[in-house]
mmCIF file of C-alpha atoms in Angstrom:
data_model
loop_
_atom_site.group_PDB
_atom_site.id
_atom_site.type_symbol
_atom_site.label_atom_id
_atom_site.label_comp_id
_atom_site.label_asym_id
_atom_site.label_seq_id
_atom_site.Cartn_x
_atom_site.Cartn_y
_atom_site.Cartn_z
ATOM 1 C CA UNK Q 1 -14.374 -22.660 -45.640
ATOM 2 C CA UNK Q 2 -16.519 -22.718 -42.500
ATOM 3 C CA UNK Q 3 -14.259 -25.379 -40.982
ATOM 4 C CA UNK Q 4 -11.233 -23.238 -41.809
ATOM 5 C CA UNK Q 5 -12.587 -20.179 -39.992
ATOM 6 C CA UNK Q 6 -13.652 -22.390 -37.084
ATOM 7 C CA UNK Q 7 -10.085 -23.692 -36.789
ATOM 8 C CA UNK Q 8 -8.642 -20.160 -36.874
ATOM 9 C CA UNK Q 9 -11.076 -19.137 -34.108
ATOM 10 C CA UNK Q 10 -9.988 -22.099 -31.967
ATOM 11 C CA UNK Q 11 -6.305 -21.274 -32.384
ATOM 12 C CA UNK Q 12 -6.801 -17.580 -31.640
ATOM 13 C CA UNK Q 13 -8.776 -18.306 -28.490
ATOM 14 C CA UNK Q 14 -6.190 -20.844 -27.350
ATOM 15 C CA UNK Q 15 -3.186 -18.604 -27.913
ATOM 16 C CA UNK Q 16 -4.943 -15.571 -26.436
ATOM 17 C CA UNK Q 17 -5.749 -17.423 -23.239
ATOM 18 C CA UNK Q 18 -2.330 -19.019 -22.778
ATOM 19 C CA UNK Q 19 0.036 -16.222 -23.810
ATOM 20 C CA UNK Q 20 -2.120 -13.116 -23.458
ATOM 21 C CA UNK Q 21 -2.433 -13.236 -19.706
ATOM 22 C CA UNK Q 22 -1.441 -15.216 -16.625
ATOM 23 C CA UNK Q 23 -3.453 -17.725 -14.653
ATOM 24 C CA UNK Q 24 -6.263 -16.306 -12.576
ATOM 25 C CA UNK Q 25 -8.788 -17.703 -10.110
ATOM 26 C CA UNK Q 26 -12.170 -16.386 -9.033
ATOM 27 C CA UNK Q 27 -11.421 -17.708 -5.527
ATOM 28 C CA UNK Q 28 -8.123 -15.816 -5.460
ATOM 29 C CA UNK Q 29 -7.797 -16.005 -1.664
ATOM 30 C CA UNK Q 30 -7.770 -19.810 -1.947
ATOM 31 C CA UNK Q 31 -4.527 -19.685 -3.947
ATOM 32 C CA UNK Q 32 -2.403 -17.363 -1.787
ATOM 33 C CA UNK Q 33 1.081 -18.179 -3.104
ATOM 34 C CA UNK Q 34 0.192 -17.483 -6.743
ATOM 35 C CA UNK Q 35 -1.269 -14.136 -5.658
ATOM 36 C CA UNK Q 36 1.463 -12.808 -3.342
ATOM 37 C CA UNK Q 37 4.608 -14.542 -1.970
ATOM 38 C CA UNK Q 38 4.271 -12.421 1.188
ATOM 39 C CA UNK Q 39 1.322 -14.654 2.168
ATOM 40 C CA UNK Q 40 3.738 -17.542 2.797
ATOM 41 C CA UNK Q 41 3.277 -18.602 6.416
ATOM 42 C CA UNK Q 42 0.742 -15.830 7.113
ATOM 43 C CA UNK Q 43 -1.466 -17.870 9.419
ATOM 44 C CA UNK Q 44 -1.545 -19.446 12.859
ATOM 45 C CA UNK Q 45 -0.618 -23.123 12.756
ATOM 46 C CA UNK Q 46 2.148 -25.621 11.988
ATOM 47 C CA UNK Q 47 1.743 -25.866 8.201
ATOM 48 C CA UNK Q 48 -0.944 -25.412 5.536
ATOM 49 C CA UNK Q 49 -1.807 -27.530 2.507
ATOM 50 C CA UNK Q 50 -4.126 -26.321 -0.248
ATOM 51 C CA UNK Q 51 -5.304 -27.010 -3.779
ATOM 52 C CA UNK Q 52 -7.534 -25.320 -6.338
ATOM 53 C CA UNK Q 53 -8.872 -26.500 -9.693
ATOM 54 C CA UNK Q 54 -10.458 -24.307 -12.370
ATOM 55 C CA UNK Q 55 -12.269 -25.700 -15.425
ATOM 56 C CA UNK Q 56 -13.448 -23.276 -18.101
ATOM 57 C CA UNK Q 57 -15.767 -24.694 -20.732
ATOM 58 C CA UNK Q 58 -15.493 -23.787 -24.402
ATOM 59 C CA UNK Q 59 -17.589 -21.881 -26.899
ATOM 60 C CA UNK Q 60 -20.667 -23.927 -27.900
ATOM 61 C CA UNK Q 61 -18.848 -27.115 -26.910
ATOM 62 C CA UNK Q 62 -16.043 -26.428 -29.405
ATOM 63 C CA UNK Q 63 -13.363 -26.274 -26.720
ATOM 64 C CA UNK Q 64 -15.194 -28.245 -24.056
ATOM 65 C CA UNK Q 65 -13.069 -29.158 -21.027
ATOM 66 C CA UNK Q 66 -9.917 -27.750 -22.631
ATOM 67 C CA UNK Q 67 -9.257 -24.760 -20.367
ATOM 68 C CA UNK Q 68 -8.068 -26.188 -17.057
ATOM 69 C CA UNK Q 69 -5.873 -24.833 -14.271
ATOM 70 C CA UNK Q 70 -4.932 -26.979 -11.247
ATOM 71 C CA UNK Q 71 -2.628 -25.589 -8.544
ATOM 72 C CA UNK Q 72 -1.350 -26.924 -5.217
ATOM 73 C CA UNK Q 73 0.711 -25.391 -2.436
ATOM 74 C CA UNK Q 74 2.271 -26.055 0.961
ATOM 75 C CA UNK Q 75 3.509 -23.331 3.314
ATOM 76 C CA UNK Q 76 4.419 -22.846 6.953
ATOM 77 C CA UNK Q 77 5.766 -20.381 9.516
ATOM 78 C CA UNK Q 78 9.138 -22.110 9.877
ATOM 79 C CA UNK Q 79 11.336 -20.176 12.333
ATOM 80 C CA UNK Q 80 11.366 -17.110 14.548
ATOM 81 C CA UNK Q 81 12.788 -13.875 13.206
ATOM 82 C CA UNK Q 82 15.371 -11.516 14.664
ATOM 83 C CA UNK Q 83 12.872 -10.620 17.390
ATOM 84 C CA UNK Q 84 10.626 -12.893 19.409
ATOM 85 C CA UNK Q 85 7.435 -11.502 17.839
ATOM 86 C CA UNK Q 86 8.694 -11.863 14.233
ATOM 87 C CA UNK Q 87 8.692 -15.029 12.148
ATOM 88 C CA UNK Q 88 9.783 -16.379 8.774
ATOM 89 C CA UNK Q 89 7.398 -18.172 6.456
ATOM 90 C CA UNK Q 90 8.217 -20.460 3.530
ATOM 91 C CA UNK Q 91 6.191 -22.184 0.865
ATOM 92 C CA UNK Q 92 6.114 -24.158 -2.367
ATOM 93 C CA UNK Q 93 3.481 -23.915 -5.098
ATOM 94 C CA UNK Q 94 2.931 -25.610 -8.460
ATOM 95 C CA UNK Q 95 0.413 -24.930 -11.198
ATOM 96 C CA UNK Q 96 -0.302 -26.130 -14.727
ATOM 97 C CA UNK Q 97 -2.572 -24.115 -17.003
ATOM 98 C CA UNK Q 98 -3.713 -25.817 -20.209
ATOM 99 C CA UNK Q 99 -5.708 -24.020 -22.897
ATOM 100 C CA UNK Q 100 -7.347 -24.848 -26.190
ATOM 101 C CA UNK Q 101 -7.261 -27.666 -28.715
ATOM 102 C CA UNK Q 102 -3.456 -27.672 -28.927
ATOM 103 C CA UNK Q 103 -3.153 -27.869 -25.143
ATOM 104 C CA UNK Q 104 -1.014 -24.732 -24.830
ATOM 105 C CA UNK Q 105 0.459 -25.269 -21.363
ATOM 106 C CA UNK Q 106 1.851 -22.779 -18.876
ATOM 107 C CA UNK Q 107 3.298 -24.361 -15.741
ATOM 108 C CA UNK Q 108 5.602 -23.401 -12.897
ATOM 109 C CA UNK Q 109 7.265 -24.693 -9.735
ATOM 110 C CA UNK Q 110 7.929 -21.833 -7.310
ATOM 111 C CA UNK Q 111 9.581 -21.544 -3.887
ATOM 112 C CA UNK Q 112 8.743 -18.571 -1.681
ATOM 113 C CA UNK Q 113 9.936 -17.025 1.552
ATOM 114 C CA UNK Q 114 8.556 -14.185 3.673
ATOM 115 C CA UNK Q 115 9.679 -12.197 6.697
ATOM 116 C CA UNK Q 116 6.801 -11.181 8.964
ATOM 117 C CA UNK Q 117 7.719 -8.074 10.948
ATOM 118 C CA UNK Q 118 5.363 -7.512 13.880
ATOM 119 C CA UNK Q 119 4.807 -3.825 14.574
ATOM 120 C CA UNK Q 120 3.757 -4.519 18.172
ATOM 121 C CA UNK Q 121 4.472 -7.214 20.741
ATOM 122 C CA UNK Q 122 0.995 -8.762 20.457
ATOM 123 C CA UNK Q 123 1.352 -9.146 16.655
ATOM 124 C CA UNK Q 124 -1.831 -7.169 15.978
ATOM 125 C CA UNK Q 125 -0.143 -5.289 13.125
ATOM 126 C CA UNK Q 126 2.283 -7.156 10.865
ATOM 127 C CA UNK Q 127 4.234 -5.940 7.841
ATOM 128 C CA UNK Q 128 5.558 -8.685 5.534
ATOM 129 C CA UNK Q 129 8.080 -8.775 2.721
ATOM 130 C CA UNK Q 130 7.992 -11.838 0.475
ATOM 131 C CA UNK Q 131 10.112 -13.170 -2.374
ATOM 132 C CA UNK Q 132 9.558 -16.034 -4.816
ATOM 133 C CA UNK Q 133 11.636 -17.789 -7.440
ATOM 134 C CA UNK Q 134 11.452 -20.923 -9.532
ATOM 135 C CA UNK Q 135 11.173 -22.415 -12.964
ATOM 136 C CA UNK Q 136 8.440 -22.042 -15.550
ATOM 137 C CA UNK Q 137 7.641 -23.903 -18.729
ATOM 138 C CA UNK Q 138 5.439 -23.186 -21.733
ATOM 139 C CA UNK Q 139 4.754 -25.968 -24.176
ATOM 140 C CA UNK Q 140 2.227 -27.582 -26.496
ATOM 141 C CA UNK Q 141 0.731 -30.852 -25.250
ATOM 142 C CA UNK Q 142 -1.312 -31.858 -28.306
ATOM 143 C CA UNK Q 143 1.142 -31.128 -31.112
ATOM 144 C CA UNK Q 144 -0.440 -33.725 -33.405
ATOM 145 C CA UNK Q 145 -3.654 -31.666 -33.548
ATOM 146 C CA UNK Q 146 -1.964 -28.626 -35.109
ATOM 147 C CA UNK Q 147 -3.355 -27.677 -38.534
ATOM 148 C CA UNK Q 148 -2.141 -24.918 -40.850
ATOM 149 C CA UNK Q 149 -3.656 -23.048 -43.762
ATOM 150 C CA UNK Q 150 -1.485 -24.680 -46.480
ATOM 151 C CA UNK Q 151 -2.305 -28.128 -45.098
ATOM 152 C CA UNK Q 152 -6.051 -27.469 -45.297
ATOM 153 C CA UNK Q 153 -5.916 -25.971 -48.790
ATOM 154 C CA UNK Q 154 -3.388 -28.341 -50.414
ATOM 155 C CA UNK Q 155 -4.233 -31.467 -48.458
ATOM 156 C CA UNK Q 156 -0.522 -32.074 -47.737
ATOM 157 C CA UNK Q 157 1.352 -32.012 -44.390
ATOM 158 C CA UNK Q 158 2.561 -28.527 -43.571
ATOM 159 C CA UNK Q 159 6.245 -27.710 -43.126
ATOM 160 C CA UNK Q 160 5.207 -25.519 -40.185
ATOM 161 C CA UNK Q 161 4.601 -28.643 -38.092
ATOM 162 C CA UNK Q 162 8.345 -28.696 -37.367
ATOM 163 C CA UNK Q 163 7.982 -25.384 -35.568
ATOM 164 C CA UNK Q 164 5.273 -26.856 -33.366
ATOM 165 C CA UNK Q 165 7.463 -29.833 -32.531
ATOM 166 C CA UNK Q 166 10.052 -27.449 -31.085
ATOM 167 C CA UNK Q 167 7.516 -25.284 -29.229
ATOM 168 C CA UNK Q 168 8.754 -25.995 -25.705
ATOM 169 C CA UNK Q 169 10.285 -23.242 -23.571
ATOM 170 C CA UNK Q 170 11.711 -23.162 -20.043
ATOM 171 C CA UNK Q 171 12.572 -20.053 -18.062
ATOM 172 C CA UNK Q 172 13.516 -18.799 -14.593
ATOM 173 C CA UNK Q 173 10.982 -16.570 -12.881
ATOM 174 C CA UNK Q 174 10.929 -14.198 -9.886
ATOM 175 C CA UNK Q 175 8.250 -12.408 -7.875
ATOM 176 C CA UNK Q 176 8.120 -10.155 -4.808
ATOM 177 C CA UNK Q 177 5.380 -8.763 -2.605
ATOM 178 C CA UNK Q 178 4.386 -6.702 0.418
ATOM 179 C CA UNK Q 179 1.581 -7.440 2.864
ATOM 180 C CA UNK Q 180 0.053 -5.542 5.771
ATOM 181 C CA UNK Q 181 -2.186 -7.356 8.243
ATOM 182 C CA UNK Q 182 -4.106 -5.687 11.060
ATOM 183 C CA UNK Q 183 -6.248 -7.247 13.787
ATOM 184 C CA UNK Q 184 -8.342 -4.458 15.287
ATOM 185 C CA UNK Q 185 -10.331 -6.600 17.729
ATOM 186 C CA UNK Q 186 -12.033 -9.987 17.938
ATOM 187 C CA UNK Q 187 -14.652 -8.890 15.384
ATOM 188 C CA UNK Q 188 -12.554 -7.002 12.846
ATOM 189 C CA UNK Q 189 -9.368 -7.762 10.892
ATOM 190 C CA UNK Q 190 -8.084 -6.903 7.446
ATOM 191 C CA UNK Q 191 -5.101 -7.304 5.140
ATOM 192 C CA UNK Q 192 -3.849 -5.521 2.034
ATOM 193 C CA UNK Q 193 -1.063 -6.533 -0.319
ATOM 194 C CA UNK Q 194 0.939 -5.627 -3.403
ATOM 195 C CA UNK Q 195 2.922 -8.035 -5.584
ATOM 196 C CA UNK Q 196 4.971 -8.013 -8.784
ATOM 197 C CA UNK Q 197 5.142 -11.232 -10.780
ATOM 198 C CA UNK Q 198 7.563 -11.969 -13.634
ATOM 199 C CA UNK Q 199 9.790 -9.239 -12.198
ATOM 200 C CA UNK Q 200 12.483 -9.431 -14.870
ATOM 201 C CA UNK Q 201 10.130 -10.278 -17.762
ATOM 202 C CA UNK Q 202 11.600 -13.713 -18.581
ATOM 203 C CA UNK Q 203 12.320 -14.505 -22.207
ATOM 204 C CA UNK Q 204 10.354 -17.361 -23.763
ATOM 205 C CA UNK Q 205 10.903 -18.915 -27.194
ATOM 206 C CA UNK Q 206 7.853 -20.537 -28.808
ATOM 207 C CA UNK Q 207 7.268 -21.280 -32.504
ATOM 208 C CA UNK Q 208 10.951 -20.426 -33.172
ATOM 209 C CA UNK Q 209 10.359 -16.812 -32.100
ATOM 210 C CA UNK Q 210 11.268 -15.119 -28.815
ATOM 211 C CA UNK Q 211 9.034 -13.042 -26.605
ATOM 212 C CA UNK Q 212 9.092 -11.726 -23.051
ATOM 213 C CA UNK Q 213 6.407 -12.362 -20.461
ATOM 214 C CA UNK Q 214 5.023 -9.055 -19.234
ATOM 215 C CA UNK Q 215 5.099 -8.184 -15.547
ATOM 216 C CA UNK Q 216 2.023 -8.997 -13.505
ATOM 217 C CA UNK Q 217 1.031 -6.307 -10.985
ATOM 218 C CA UNK Q 218 -1.360 -7.431 -8.256
ATOM 219 C CA UNK Q 219 -3.218 -5.391 -5.642
ATOM 220 C CA UNK Q 220 -5.426 -7.275 -3.217
ATOM 221 C CA UNK Q 221 -7.242 -6.882 0.065
ATOM 222 C CA UNK Q 222 -9.736 -8.635 2.317
ATOM 223 C CA UNK Q 223 -11.433 -8.223 5.668
ATOM 224 C CA UNK Q 224 -13.275 -10.346 8.211
ATOM 225 C CA UNK Q 225 -16.095 -8.467 9.957
ATOM 226 C CA UNK Q 226 -17.974 -10.138 12.794
ATOM 227 C CA UNK Q 227 -21.564 -8.873 12.685
ATOM 228 C CA UNK Q 228 -22.790 -10.823 15.736
ATOM 229 C CA UNK Q 229 -22.338 -14.228 17.362
ATOM 230 C CA UNK Q 230 -23.665 -16.060 14.296
ATOM 231 C CA UNK Q 231 -22.890 -13.943 11.216
ATOM 232 C CA UNK Q 232 -19.726 -12.559 9.667
ATOM 233 C CA UNK Q 233 -18.973 -10.677 6.454
ATOM 234 C CA UNK Q 234 -15.859 -11.269 4.301
ATOM 235 C CA UNK Q 235 -15.398 -8.714 1.506
ATOM 236 C CA UNK Q 236 -12.346 -8.976 -0.786
ATOM 237 C CA UNK Q 237 -10.906 -7.572 -3.984
ATOM 238 C CA UNK Q 238 -8.094 -8.271 -6.425
ATOM 239 C CA UNK Q 239 -6.748 -6.071 -9.228
ATOM 240 C CA UNK Q 240 -4.275 -7.475 -11.743
ATOM 241 C CA UNK Q 241 -2.502 -5.864 -14.679
ATOM 242 C CA UNK Q 242 -0.741 -8.154 -17.173
ATOM 243 C CA UNK Q 243 1.877 -6.310 -19.173
ATOM 244 C CA UNK Q 244 0.523 -3.132 -20.750
ATOM 245 C CA UNK Q 245 -2.624 -4.340 -22.478
ATOM 246 C CA UNK Q 246 -4.606 -6.573 -20.125
ATOM 247 C CA UNK Q 247 -6.068 -5.950 -16.688
ATOM 248 C CA UNK Q 248 -8.886 -7.227 -14.501
ATOM 249 C CA UNK Q 249 -10.676 -6.255 -11.298
ATOM 250 C CA UNK Q 250 -12.458 -8.860 -9.172
ATOM 251 C CA UNK Q 251 -14.788 -8.039 -6.277
ATOM 252 C CA UNK Q 252 -16.510 -10.445 -3.923
ATOM 253 C CA UNK Q 253 -18.333 -10.579 -0.621
ATOM 254 C CA UNK Q 254 -19.218 -13.695 1.363
ATOM 255 C CA UNK Q 255 -21.551 -14.053 4.335
ATOM 256 C CA UNK Q 256 -20.656 -16.708 6.888
ATOM 257 C CA UNK Q 257 -23.173 -18.317 9.238
ATOM 258 C CA UNK Q 258 -21.973 -20.087 12.384
ATOM 259 C CA UNK Q 259 -24.032 -23.235 12.745
ATOM 260 C CA UNK Q 260 -23.466 -23.579 16.483
ATOM 261 C CA UNK Q 261 -22.156 -20.770 18.740
ATOM 262 C CA UNK Q 262 -20.077 -23.329 20.660
ATOM 263 C CA UNK Q 263 -18.422 -24.827 17.539
ATOM 264 C CA UNK Q 264 -16.056 -23.241 15.023
ATOM 265 C CA UNK Q 265 -18.055 -24.235 11.935
ATOM 266 C CA UNK Q 266 -19.210 -21.696 9.337
ATOM 267 C CA UNK Q 267 -21.254 -22.078 6.151
ATOM 268 C CA UNK Q 268 -20.332 -19.426 3.575
ATOM 269 C CA UNK Q 269 -22.194 -18.043 0.565
ATOM 270 C CA UNK Q 270 -21.940 -14.916 -1.549
ATOM 271 C CA UNK Q 271 -21.383 -13.259 -4.893
ATOM 272 C CA UNK Q 272 -18.415 -12.026 -6.884
ATOM 273 C CA UNK Q 273 -17.958 -9.872 -9.956
ATOM 274 C CA UNK Q 274 -15.086 -9.751 -12.423
ATOM 275 C CA UNK Q 275 -15.654 -6.367 -13.993
ATOM 276 C CA UNK Q 276 -16.798 -6.645 -17.592
ATOM 277 C CA UNK Q 277 -16.495 -10.455 -17.658
ATOM 278 C CA UNK Q 278 -18.553 -12.504 -15.208
ATOM 279 C CA UNK Q 279 -20.705 -12.768 -12.108
ATOM 280 C CA UNK Q 280 -19.739 -15.512 -9.665
ATOM 281 C CA UNK Q 281 -21.707 -17.591 -7.198
ATOM 282 C CA UNK Q 282 -19.682 -18.729 -4.152
ATOM 283 C CA UNK Q 283 -20.521 -21.396 -1.570
ATOM 284 C CA UNK Q 284 -18.304 -23.134 0.957
ATOM 285 C CA UNK Q 285 -17.604 -23.954 4.566
ATOM 286 C CA UNK Q 286 -15.012 -23.480 7.287
ATOM 287 C CA UNK Q 287 -14.879 -26.539 9.520
ATOM 288 C CA UNK Q 288 -12.303 -25.735 12.186
ATOM 289 C CA UNK Q 289 -9.000 -25.879 10.260
ATOM 290 C CA UNK Q 290 -10.548 -27.051 6.978
ATOM 291 C CA UNK Q 291 -11.765 -24.568 4.361
ATOM 292 C CA UNK Q 292 -13.718 -25.622 1.266
ATOM 293 C CA UNK Q 293 -14.909 -23.341 -1.528
ATOM 294 C CA UNK Q 294 -16.931 -23.873 -4.712
ATOM 295 C CA UNK Q 295 -17.461 -21.194 -7.330
ATOM 296 C CA UNK Q 296 -19.189 -20.911 -10.693
ATOM 297 C CA UNK Q 297 -18.664 -18.018 -13.127
ATOM 298 C CA UNK Q 298 -21.621 -16.800 -15.190
ATOM 299 C CA UNK Q 299 -20.240 -14.794 -18.154
ATOM 300 C CA UNK Q 300 -21.681 -11.339 -18.823
ATOM 301 C CA UNK Q 301 -20.221 -11.005 -22.350
ATOM 302 C CA UNK Q 302 -21.402 -12.737 -25.524
ATOM 303 C CA UNK Q 303 -17.914 -13.974 -26.482
ATOM 304 C CA UNK Q 304 -17.942 -16.269 -23.425
ATOM 305 C CA UNK Q 305 -21.391 -17.899 -23.467
ATOM 306 C CA UNK Q 306 -20.449 -20.660 -21.022
ATOM 307 C CA UNK Q 307 -19.005 -20.394 -17.543
ATOM 308 C CA UNK Q 308 -16.193 -21.698 -15.370
ATOM 309 C CA UNK Q 309 -16.163 -23.987 -12.345
ATOM 310 C CA UNK Q 310 -13.732 -23.890 -9.430
ATOM 311 C CA UNK Q 311 -13.179 -26.194 -6.483
ATOM 312 C CA UNK Q 312 -10.730 -25.235 -3.738
ATOM 313 C CA UNK Q 313 -9.734 -26.482 -0.310
ATOM 314 C CA UNK Q 314 -7.089 -25.864 2.321
ATOM 315 C CA UNK Q 315 -6.222 -27.340 5.694
ATOM 316 C CA UNK Q 316 -4.083 -25.889 8.463
ATOM 317 C CA UNK Q 317 -2.329 -28.548 10.512
ATOM 318 C CA UNK Q 318 -1.737 -27.676 14.147
ATOM 319 C CA UNK Q 319 0.841 -29.923 15.761
ATOM 320 C CA UNK Q 320 1.879 -28.888 19.227
ATOM 321 C CA UNK Q 321 3.826 -30.712 21.903
ATOM 322 C CA UNK Q 322 1.966 -31.324 25.094
ATOM 323 C CA UNK Q 323 3.612 -29.450 27.944
ATOM 324 C CA UNK Q 324 5.413 -31.571 30.520
ATOM 325 C CA UNK Q 325 4.015 -30.672 33.895
ATOM 326 C CA UNK Q 326 6.119 -31.621 36.876
ATOM 327 C CA UNK Q 327 4.085 -33.359 39.575
ATOM 328 C CA UNK Q 328 3.442 -31.281 42.671
ATOM 329 C CA UNK Q 329 3.294 -33.066 46.017
ATOM 330 C CA UNK Q 330 1.166 -31.305 48.594
ATOM 331 C CA UNK Q 331 2.303 -31.909 52.162
ATOM 332 C CA UNK Q 332 -0.596 -32.082 54.626
ATOM 333 C CA UNK Q 333 -0.426 -29.887 57.686
ATOM 334 C CA UNK Q 334 -0.659 -31.464 61.136
#
């Protein structure tokens, strides 16, 4: 009987994680294209490559190493817009969330585009509209581990296993977002955004029954505040609402220390808080165009006695042609 209730608990936790809400990261700014498609190409450089990996450990070792979410992305400012100060950004992102003993998987391949409208010639204020589309898939990776009540009681294979064998669903997904970026001066900049994921609530069929994925509403913002030549402060927040029943608010603030005033190298550390769920410890570094972040979540609720680990990195490539300077011949005067 104890084993039976343990199995039910495992299944409930697995299904709740995979189908109850979308993927989420504590280092949300390190996964820009899953947060808001308007962030595509919202940087200075040729192109950007990034990856993030989240590993959430299970209850008392029961689900150990079975909640994992890797994601990768590539984006770039590709062409100029209708005006010289505008530009168009594009990006591609992929993720694969796997949860629980059955390996309930939620993956997607998404393509995004964004138009960055500069509100002044120096591009100090920029308003961006982004759009994203692609394919998603929900499936069960470990179908052979499925167990049902009649199988446990009678000791015979359950007829319900056939439903698990067909539990594989593909769908088309869309998202859109707005972003406002403002550079006040060399020591102060900020951005704020709004995004809607699963815009048309795609229909998914799993276990021979159909359901729709609820819309994901995201509000986010961040700022970079230069305190002096050595220190800077980076506060950020993200609010997400999944459908009508689930929502979360994440707050964080990192302090960056510049190792050498003559070099663009920062060491970052700080804390985050997902309201009602966890406290996070953040460490990382910005080494010129490379950004690395490590985070660990310490749960604040008894139902999640163990934490989550995240590792993220991104690199902005800057490839510029060297200008061709025509030689100048100086004629001496006599």
